[in-house]
PDB file of C-alpha atoms in Angstrom:
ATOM      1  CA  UNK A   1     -31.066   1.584  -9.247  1.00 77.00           C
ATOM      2  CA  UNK A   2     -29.536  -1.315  -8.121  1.00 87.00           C
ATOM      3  CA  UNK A   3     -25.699   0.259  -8.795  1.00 87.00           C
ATOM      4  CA  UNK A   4     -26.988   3.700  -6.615  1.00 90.00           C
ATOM      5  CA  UNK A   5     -28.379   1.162  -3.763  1.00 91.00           C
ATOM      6  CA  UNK A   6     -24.662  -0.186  -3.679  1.00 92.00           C
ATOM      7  CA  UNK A   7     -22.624   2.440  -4.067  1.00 92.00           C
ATOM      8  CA  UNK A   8     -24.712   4.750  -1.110  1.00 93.00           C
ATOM      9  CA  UNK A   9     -24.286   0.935   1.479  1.00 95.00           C
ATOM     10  CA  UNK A  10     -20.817   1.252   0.119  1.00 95.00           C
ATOM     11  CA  UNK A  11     -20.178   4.898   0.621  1.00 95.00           C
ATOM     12  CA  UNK A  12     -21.973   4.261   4.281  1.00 96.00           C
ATOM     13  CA  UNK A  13     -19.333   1.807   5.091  1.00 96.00           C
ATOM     14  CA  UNK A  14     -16.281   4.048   3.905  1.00 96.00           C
ATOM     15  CA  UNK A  15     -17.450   6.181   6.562  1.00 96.00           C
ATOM     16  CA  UNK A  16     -17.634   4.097   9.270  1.00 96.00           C
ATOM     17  CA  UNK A  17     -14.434   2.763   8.657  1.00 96.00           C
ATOM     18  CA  UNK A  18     -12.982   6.063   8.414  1.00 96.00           C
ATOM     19  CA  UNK A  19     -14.248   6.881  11.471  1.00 97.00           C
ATOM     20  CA  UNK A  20     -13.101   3.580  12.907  1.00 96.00           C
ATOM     21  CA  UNK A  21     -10.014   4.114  12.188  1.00 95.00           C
ATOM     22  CA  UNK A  22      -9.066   7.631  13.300  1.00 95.00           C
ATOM     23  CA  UNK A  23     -10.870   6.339  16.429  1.00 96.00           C
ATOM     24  CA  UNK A  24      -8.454   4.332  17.255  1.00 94.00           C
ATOM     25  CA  UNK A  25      -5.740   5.978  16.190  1.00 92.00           C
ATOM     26  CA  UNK A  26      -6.416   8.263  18.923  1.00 93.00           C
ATOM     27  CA  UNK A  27      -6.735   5.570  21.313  1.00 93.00           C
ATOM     28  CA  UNK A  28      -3.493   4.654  20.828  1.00 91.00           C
ATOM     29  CA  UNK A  29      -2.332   8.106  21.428  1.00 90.00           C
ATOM     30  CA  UNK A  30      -4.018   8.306  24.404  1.00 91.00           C
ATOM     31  CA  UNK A  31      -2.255   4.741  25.670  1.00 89.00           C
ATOM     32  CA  UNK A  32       1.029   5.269  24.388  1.00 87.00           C
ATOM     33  CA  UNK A  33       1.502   9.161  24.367  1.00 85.00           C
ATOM     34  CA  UNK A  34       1.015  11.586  21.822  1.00 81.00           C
ATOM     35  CA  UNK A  35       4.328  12.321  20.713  1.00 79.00           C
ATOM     36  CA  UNK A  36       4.580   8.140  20.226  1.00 82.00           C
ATOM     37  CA  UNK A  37       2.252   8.178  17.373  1.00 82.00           C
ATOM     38  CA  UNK A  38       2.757  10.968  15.040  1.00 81.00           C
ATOM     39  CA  UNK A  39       4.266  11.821  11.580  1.00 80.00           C
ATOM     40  CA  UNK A  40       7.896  11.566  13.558  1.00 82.00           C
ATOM     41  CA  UNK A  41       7.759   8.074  13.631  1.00 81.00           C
ATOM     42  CA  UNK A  42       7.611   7.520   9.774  1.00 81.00           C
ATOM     43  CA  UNK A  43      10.381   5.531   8.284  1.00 79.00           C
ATOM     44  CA  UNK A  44      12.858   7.945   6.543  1.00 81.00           C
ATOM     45  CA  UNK A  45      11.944   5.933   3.212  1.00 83.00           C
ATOM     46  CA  UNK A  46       8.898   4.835   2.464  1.00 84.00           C
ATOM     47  CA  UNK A  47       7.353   2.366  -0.377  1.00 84.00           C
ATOM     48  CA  UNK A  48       3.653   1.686  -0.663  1.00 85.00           C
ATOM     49  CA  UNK A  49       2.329  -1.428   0.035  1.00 86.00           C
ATOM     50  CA  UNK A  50      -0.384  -0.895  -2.051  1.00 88.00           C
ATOM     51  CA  UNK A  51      -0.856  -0.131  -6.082  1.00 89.00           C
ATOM     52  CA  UNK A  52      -4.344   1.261  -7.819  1.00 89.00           C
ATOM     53  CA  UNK A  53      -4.379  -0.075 -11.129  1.00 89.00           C
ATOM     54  CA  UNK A  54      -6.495   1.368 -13.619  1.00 89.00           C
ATOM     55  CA  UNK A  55      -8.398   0.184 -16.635  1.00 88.00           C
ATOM     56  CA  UNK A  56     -10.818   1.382 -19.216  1.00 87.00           C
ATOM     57  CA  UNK A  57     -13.255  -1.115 -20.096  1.00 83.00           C
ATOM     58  CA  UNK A  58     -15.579  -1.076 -23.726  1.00 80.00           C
ATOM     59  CA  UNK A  59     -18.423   0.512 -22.920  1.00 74.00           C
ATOM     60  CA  UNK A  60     -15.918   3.851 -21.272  1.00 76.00           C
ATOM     61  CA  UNK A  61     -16.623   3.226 -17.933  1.00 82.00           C
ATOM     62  CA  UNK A  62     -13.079   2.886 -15.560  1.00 86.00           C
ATOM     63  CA  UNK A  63     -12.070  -0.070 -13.274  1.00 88.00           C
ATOM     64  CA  UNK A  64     -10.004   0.231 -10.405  1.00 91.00           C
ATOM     65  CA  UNK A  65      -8.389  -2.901  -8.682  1.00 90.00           C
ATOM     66  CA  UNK A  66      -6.076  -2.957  -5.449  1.00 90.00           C
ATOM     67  CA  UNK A  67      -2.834  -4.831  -5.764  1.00 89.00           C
ATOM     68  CA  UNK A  68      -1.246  -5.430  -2.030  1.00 86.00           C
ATOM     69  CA  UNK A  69       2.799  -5.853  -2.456  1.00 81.00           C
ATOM     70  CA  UNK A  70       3.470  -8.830   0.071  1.00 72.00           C
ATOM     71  CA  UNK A  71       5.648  -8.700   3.467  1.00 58.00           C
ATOM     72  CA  UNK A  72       8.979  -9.385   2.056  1.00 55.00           C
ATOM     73  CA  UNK A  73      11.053  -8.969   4.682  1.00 50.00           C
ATOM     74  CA  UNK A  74      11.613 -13.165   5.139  1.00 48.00           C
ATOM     75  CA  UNK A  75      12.860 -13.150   1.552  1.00 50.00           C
ATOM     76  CA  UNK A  76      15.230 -10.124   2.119  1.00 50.00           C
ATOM     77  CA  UNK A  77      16.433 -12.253   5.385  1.00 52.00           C
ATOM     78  CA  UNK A  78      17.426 -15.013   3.332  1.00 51.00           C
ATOM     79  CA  UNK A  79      19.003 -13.614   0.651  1.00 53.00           C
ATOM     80  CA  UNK A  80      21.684 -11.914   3.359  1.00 53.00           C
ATOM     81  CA  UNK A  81      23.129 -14.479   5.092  1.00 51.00           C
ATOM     82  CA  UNK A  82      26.795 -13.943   5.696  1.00 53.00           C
ATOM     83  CA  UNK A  83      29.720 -16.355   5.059  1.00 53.00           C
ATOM     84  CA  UNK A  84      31.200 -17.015   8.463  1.00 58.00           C
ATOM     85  CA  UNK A  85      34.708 -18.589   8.136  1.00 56.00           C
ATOM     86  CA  UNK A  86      37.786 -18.326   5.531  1.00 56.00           C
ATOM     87  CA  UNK A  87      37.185 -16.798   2.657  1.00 60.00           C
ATOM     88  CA  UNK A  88      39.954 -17.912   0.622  1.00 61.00           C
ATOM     89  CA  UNK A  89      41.206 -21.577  -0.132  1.00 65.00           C
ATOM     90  CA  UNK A  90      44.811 -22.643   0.623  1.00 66.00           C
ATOM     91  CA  UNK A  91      46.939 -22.459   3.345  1.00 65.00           C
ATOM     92  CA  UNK A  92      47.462 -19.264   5.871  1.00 65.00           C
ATOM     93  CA  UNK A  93      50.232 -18.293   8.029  1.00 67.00           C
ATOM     94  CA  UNK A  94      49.253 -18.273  11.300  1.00 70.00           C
ATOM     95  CA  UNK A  95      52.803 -17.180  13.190  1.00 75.00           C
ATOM     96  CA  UNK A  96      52.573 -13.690  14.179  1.00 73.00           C
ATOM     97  CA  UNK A  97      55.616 -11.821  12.802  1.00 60.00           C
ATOM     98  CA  UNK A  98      54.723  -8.315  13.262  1.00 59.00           C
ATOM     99  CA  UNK A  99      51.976  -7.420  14.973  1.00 55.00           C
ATOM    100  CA  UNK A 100      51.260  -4.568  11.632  1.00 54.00           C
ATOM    101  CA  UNK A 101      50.504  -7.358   9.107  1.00 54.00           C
ATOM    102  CA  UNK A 102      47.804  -8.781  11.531  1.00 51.00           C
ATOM    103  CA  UNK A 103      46.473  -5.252  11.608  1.00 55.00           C
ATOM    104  CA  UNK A 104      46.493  -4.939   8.131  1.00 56.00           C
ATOM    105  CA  UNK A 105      44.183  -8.347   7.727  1.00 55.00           C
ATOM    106  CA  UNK A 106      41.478  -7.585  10.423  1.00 57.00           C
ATOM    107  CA  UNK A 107      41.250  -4.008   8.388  1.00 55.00           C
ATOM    108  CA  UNK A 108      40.561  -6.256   5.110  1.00 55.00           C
ATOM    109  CA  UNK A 109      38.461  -8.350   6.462  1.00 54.00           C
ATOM    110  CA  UNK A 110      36.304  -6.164   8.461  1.00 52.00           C
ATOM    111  CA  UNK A 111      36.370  -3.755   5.308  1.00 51.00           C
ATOM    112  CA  UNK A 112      34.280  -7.111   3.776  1.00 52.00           C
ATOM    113  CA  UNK A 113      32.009  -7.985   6.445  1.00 48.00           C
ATOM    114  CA  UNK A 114      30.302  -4.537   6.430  1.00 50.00           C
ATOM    115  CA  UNK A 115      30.048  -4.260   2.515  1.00 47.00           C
ATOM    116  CA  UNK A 116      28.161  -8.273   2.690  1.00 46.00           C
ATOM    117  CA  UNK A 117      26.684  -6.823   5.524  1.00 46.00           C
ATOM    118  CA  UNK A 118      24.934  -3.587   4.191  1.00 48.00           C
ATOM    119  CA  UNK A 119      21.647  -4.903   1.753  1.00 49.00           C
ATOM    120  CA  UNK A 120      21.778  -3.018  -1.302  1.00 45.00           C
ATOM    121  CA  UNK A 121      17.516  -2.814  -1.239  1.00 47.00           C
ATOM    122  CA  UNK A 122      15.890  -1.056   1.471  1.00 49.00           C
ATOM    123  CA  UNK A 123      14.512  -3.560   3.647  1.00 54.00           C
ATOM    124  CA  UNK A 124      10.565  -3.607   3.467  1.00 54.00           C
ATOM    125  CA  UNK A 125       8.986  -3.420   6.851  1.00 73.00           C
ATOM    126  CA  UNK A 126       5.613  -3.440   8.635  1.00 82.00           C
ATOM    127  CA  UNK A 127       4.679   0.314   8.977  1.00 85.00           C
ATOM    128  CA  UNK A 128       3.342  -0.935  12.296  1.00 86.00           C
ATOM    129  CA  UNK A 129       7.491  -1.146  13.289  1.00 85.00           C
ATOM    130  CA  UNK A 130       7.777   2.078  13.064  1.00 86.00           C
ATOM    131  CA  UNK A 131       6.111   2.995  16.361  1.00 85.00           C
ATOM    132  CA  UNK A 132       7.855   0.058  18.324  1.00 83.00           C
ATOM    133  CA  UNK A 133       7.946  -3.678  18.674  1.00 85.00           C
ATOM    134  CA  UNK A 134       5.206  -3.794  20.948  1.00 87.00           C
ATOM    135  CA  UNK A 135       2.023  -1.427  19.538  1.00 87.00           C
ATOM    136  CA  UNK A 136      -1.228  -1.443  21.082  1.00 89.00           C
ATOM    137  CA  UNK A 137      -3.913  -3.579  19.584  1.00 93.00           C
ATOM    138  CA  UNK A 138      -5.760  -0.274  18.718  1.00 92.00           C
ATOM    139  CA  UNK A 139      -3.028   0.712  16.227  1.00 92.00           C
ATOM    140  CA  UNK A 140      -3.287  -2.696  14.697  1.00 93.00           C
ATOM    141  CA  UNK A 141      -6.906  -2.085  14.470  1.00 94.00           C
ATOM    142  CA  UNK A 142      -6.548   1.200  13.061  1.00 94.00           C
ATOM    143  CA  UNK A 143      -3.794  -0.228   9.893  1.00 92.00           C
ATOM    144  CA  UNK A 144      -6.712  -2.710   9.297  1.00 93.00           C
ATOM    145  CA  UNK A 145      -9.809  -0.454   9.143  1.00 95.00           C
ATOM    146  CA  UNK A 146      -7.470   2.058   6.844  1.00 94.00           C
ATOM    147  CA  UNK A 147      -6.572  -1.246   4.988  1.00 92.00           C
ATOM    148  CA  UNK A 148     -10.385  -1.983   3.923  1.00 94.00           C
ATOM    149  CA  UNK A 149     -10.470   1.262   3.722  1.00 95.00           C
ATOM    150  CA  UNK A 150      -8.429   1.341   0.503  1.00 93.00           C
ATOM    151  CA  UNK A 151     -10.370  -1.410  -0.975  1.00 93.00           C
ATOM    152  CA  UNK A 152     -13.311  -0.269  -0.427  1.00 95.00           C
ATOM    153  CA  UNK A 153     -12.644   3.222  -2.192  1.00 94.00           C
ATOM    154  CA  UNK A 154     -10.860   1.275  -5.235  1.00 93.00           C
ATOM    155  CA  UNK A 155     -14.599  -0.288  -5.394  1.00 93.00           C
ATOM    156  CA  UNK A 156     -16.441   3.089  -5.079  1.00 94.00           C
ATOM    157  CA  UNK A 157     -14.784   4.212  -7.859  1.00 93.00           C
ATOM    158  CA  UNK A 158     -15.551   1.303 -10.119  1.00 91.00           C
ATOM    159  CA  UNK A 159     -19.037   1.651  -9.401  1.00 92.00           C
ATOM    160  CA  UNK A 160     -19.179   5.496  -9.591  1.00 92.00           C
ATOM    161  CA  UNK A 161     -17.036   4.872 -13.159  1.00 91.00           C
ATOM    162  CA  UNK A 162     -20.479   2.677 -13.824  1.00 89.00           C
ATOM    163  CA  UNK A 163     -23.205   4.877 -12.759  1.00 91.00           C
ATOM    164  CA  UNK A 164     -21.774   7.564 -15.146  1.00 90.00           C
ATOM    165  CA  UNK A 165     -21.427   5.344 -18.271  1.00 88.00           C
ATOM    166  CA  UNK A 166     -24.993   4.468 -17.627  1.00 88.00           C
ATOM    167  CA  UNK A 167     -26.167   7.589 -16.851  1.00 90.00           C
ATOM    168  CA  UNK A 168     -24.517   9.054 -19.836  1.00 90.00           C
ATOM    169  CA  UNK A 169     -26.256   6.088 -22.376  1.00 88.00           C
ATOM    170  CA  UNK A 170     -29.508   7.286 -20.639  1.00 91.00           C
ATOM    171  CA  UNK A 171     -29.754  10.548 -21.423  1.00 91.00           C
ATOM    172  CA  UNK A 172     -28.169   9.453 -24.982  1.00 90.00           C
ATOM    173  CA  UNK A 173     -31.408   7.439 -25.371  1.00 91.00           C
ATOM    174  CA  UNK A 174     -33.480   9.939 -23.767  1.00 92.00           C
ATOM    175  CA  UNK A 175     -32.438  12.577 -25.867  1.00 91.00           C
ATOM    176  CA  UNK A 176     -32.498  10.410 -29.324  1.00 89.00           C
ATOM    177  CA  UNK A 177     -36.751   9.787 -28.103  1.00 89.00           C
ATOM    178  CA  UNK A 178     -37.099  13.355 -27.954  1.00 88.00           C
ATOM    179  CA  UNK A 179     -35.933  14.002 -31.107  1.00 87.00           C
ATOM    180  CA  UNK A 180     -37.826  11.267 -32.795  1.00 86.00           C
ATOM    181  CA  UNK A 181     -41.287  12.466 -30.751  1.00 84.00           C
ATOM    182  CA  UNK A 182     -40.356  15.911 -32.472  1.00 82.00           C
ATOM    183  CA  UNK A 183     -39.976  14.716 -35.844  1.00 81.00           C
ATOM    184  CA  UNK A 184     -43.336  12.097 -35.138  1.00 75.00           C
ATOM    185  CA  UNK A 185     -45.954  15.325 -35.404  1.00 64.00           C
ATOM    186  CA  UNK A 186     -44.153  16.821 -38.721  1.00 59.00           C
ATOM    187  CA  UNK A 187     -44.854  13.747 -40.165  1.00 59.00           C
ATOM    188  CA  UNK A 188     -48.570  13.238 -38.679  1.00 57.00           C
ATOM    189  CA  UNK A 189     -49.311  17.316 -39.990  1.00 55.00           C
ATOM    190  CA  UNK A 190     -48.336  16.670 -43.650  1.00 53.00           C
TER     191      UNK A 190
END
């Protein structure tokens, strides 16, 4: 009884935070405009910052568990920082001859600044980003609520995953004292 108790306060709070969050999702709609927050704003590529993981545990009853992938975008920063200055050792000519060989040079090295330049990952951004640098605090409020919101329905499922494993062992038992109340009055006639 406990498990139902939970899983209906649970269930209660989903909802509210549902609602919550579409709230102010059209809040900020309202404040910034409604073509400002809509499915046009979505980053061409998309990864998901967050991973279900399921597991079956003994007694058949299914756990889910949340894994949040982390803000990388300070690692990705680091990892493509340019060389700024000569890139090979030695001596260089710095005369100009012809004004074609220096031409030829700023096409080589440009040709290497954009292929250092270009990160060969897709750079992992706040979805938040993708309606603007500055986004209302009701939109931040909104990716928060929706963020519990995943949580909270990973642990709904556990606990639903629970009721029905003990559910089933009850009517298991139930149905095994049936049959041995049936078999009780056989024995009791003869």
């Amino acid at each position: 009884m406990d498990q139902l108790e939970a899983l209906e306060e649970k269930r209660h709070k989903l909802n509210s935070l549902i609602e919550e969050g579409w709230f102010s999702i059209a809040k900020a709609r309202y404040s910034m405009g409604n073509k400002q927050v809509s499915a046009l704003q979505y980053a061409s590529e998309m990864e998901p910052l967050v991973y279900v993981e399921t597991s079956v545990l003994e007694g058949g009853t299914a756990e889910f568990k949340c894994e949040r992938k982390e803000n990388k975008t300070e690692e990705l920063k680091n990892n493509t920082i340019e060389d700024i200055g000569a890139k090979e050792t030695g001596l260089r000519r710095r005369i100009n001859t012809t004004q074609k060989g220096v031409k030829e040079e700023e096409q080589e090295t440009d040709a290497q600044v954009k292929t250092k330049a270009e990160p060969s990952t897709p750079e992992h951004r706040d979805p938040l980003k993708w309606f603007g640098i500055l986004v209302p605090q009701n939109l931040k409020q909104a990716q928060s609520a929706f963020k519990e919101v995943i949580t909270l329905s990973a642990e709904i499922a556990s606990l639903q995953s629970a009721i029905l494993a003990t559910r089933k062992e009850m009517q298991a038992q139930m149905e095994k004292q049936e049959k041995t109340e049936k078999t009780q009055p056989e024995i009791k006639k003869e």
